[in-house]
Amino acid sequence: MALTVEVPSELSARVPAEQRGPGRDAVRLLVSRGTAVSHHAFRELPLLLRAGDLLVVNTSPTVAAAVDGRIGHTRVVVHFSTRGDDGRWAVELREPSGDGSTRARAGGPAGTRVRLAGGGELVLAEPLSARGERLWWAGVSGADVPGLLRERGRPIRYSYTDRDQPLSVYQTVFALPSDAGTGSAEMPSAARPFTAGLVTELVSRGVWFAPIGLDTGVASAEAHEPPYPERFSVPEASARLINTARAAGGRVVAVGTTAVRAVESAAGADGVVRARAGWTDLVVTPERGVRVVDGLLTGLHEPQASHLLMLAAVAGRAAVEGGYAAAVRERYLWHEFGDVQLLLPAEDLTDSIA
């Protein structure tokens, strides 16, 4: 699903909100109820939700997934995406762009050897998918990858940002450390504006939280491919909370597309969420629809991004198109350091800020 709207380059958020203003939650919030749009500060979120609503939040921590390497004398940057069950890693090789970011390069071929900064070697084995050769399964020898990322890695950075940022900038308030040292190659960024104080206010107003985990892989910055399989977990306690909230008439609002993918992967055809963990290859589209999620809090994506299919599945194409047109018109900021959008059901049109 591609939108006809054009996003001017100056609307890319180049630094985190706390470097532009007073704090992480100092971003704007565009609310779409069906095709009706309203504009708010993110700090107004507790006034836009109701007692009994439930927020599904991703607790996956962001890892410093970019590591320098060399193929012969040629410099490359390795983006470590996902660790497979067999110990291999899904990786993307990119070229340094000269400004601290990277650009796409041709994938492969099989057998390509990459010397990694700090020691160790990576050998490309086979493409991750028949869809293309951007991501490859690779064996790593001579290095423990989680340790390598801690010591030599840096957060994945794209060209629309001004400079490298510390890993702490890419952690959300919900992130929990992983015993295995793994996590998300890219930040589950919809949750970035939340602060401990805002979470406390939401809880005090009767909003529930259901934690899930989904380790995001490396996104396709250029090709806008559908997501690859990702590791996820919906704990038993969270499944019960979601089912209880729905039965009581509360709205289930996913914080980010990762939360939608996880909870919908754990939902049966009967709409009941059950504890589940493993890999999900679910791609949420308007044709598939959603079984559990009523609303979605999300960042602003590129108009060609495959994520927009999920937004349309939750809220309808007209709501997505109208919201994005309004966001451009009102000069909202895009990408992981930018503003956010809350998609709610059209029947909530009569709701007002308390």
Steps between C-alpha positions, in 0.01 A plus 500: 500500500672817381364844579505788252609747768855633477696559819748790470849412621490780758227307685747226597575512872878523505562488876301359797219707650693562822773670294240722334298583808422416863466121484417180318128561533529844339373374166172552321218248482270479199178317588295333226151376586393360167559783256464771768833648610597702807832634622645467850815492707613147585471591868122512446488124436354421847208728415438325170477150644234361735508297818499136392696561179813288464834586341706212356869595536815339364770435762773403252822699560684661211849366435796675341462297181740677260862380489782601266665237283711442191468284191861490388599867509143627454324647801147383574256538787326186627148539635425200722126437470395174666659191654362176360427184694807337343736770630541680170415869466289680243711797389493783250823633351504872420754754376619794712356818350770736627266694730480245780205321341485221241354425159375180338738262325450187297450192715716190495639297344501186711841439651581869543723545804486809720766578760327660797633787709636362825567157355294221356378421153162480335428277198185548291316172444166559326231766458249517781209493258420438137361857494846646457862504608506796741519279811721191517549220746862505611720296726722686747826358634752639744254737669201490731254724316313644804837580658627646172195726476550622858866576442516609136143559389309823458131562438385476140478852361338622180600797287216732606651532851771753580746292699562184697312473829571287810312173535298645789323730254364191324360330813136543595371523855358148458826332389618206712849348480532165328690219674629390160620848408266513201221742420384729222731611223285811468314678778128426551468875457126558553563466874787746505296805619377320814657605830470344844285791609261461208469125564418573865229746397348250257491229767345741750222569248420131461688420178650150496832386355573159347870436427600284204833446328591517133860538386490719192733421214674739264244701304523558128587868479496503120280214376217514759466123508248321721653390831693176523428240772576636846525346845214590737342413832155565648507394867205329665436798733485741205268271304262491798514879539416557133210255505366650823519856368315403182231316692447809717461729199844661512690588186821309423749754364832368371804722555677451171470265204721250686234469770230444237703224336565324830149509645332414169739204466376375837129548421287214380225522240262538796673823602635351822867572577702207633852490637739432216869534422720423202524641150231689315481551126161673522454799270194700606316637196151643440406168342604306809369763741551506876335277759591675826644846448255791506748785472864572425753754624771526238769720354474656156635273227616564146206517256627182327562302819347154529397591859218707353315179411480424872372850575230455237407162651441669836338827391418481127677653202301825510608564860865440414490723192317778684732484797814515290371790293426687824842416642677648198271804497558566871876438478526193722845342529573154357703193600611355833578835667187668365135543587242222538149410389219336697251308288170433678170351380264732315224434752708693756432820307281637779776465760647821631789590725388479862 
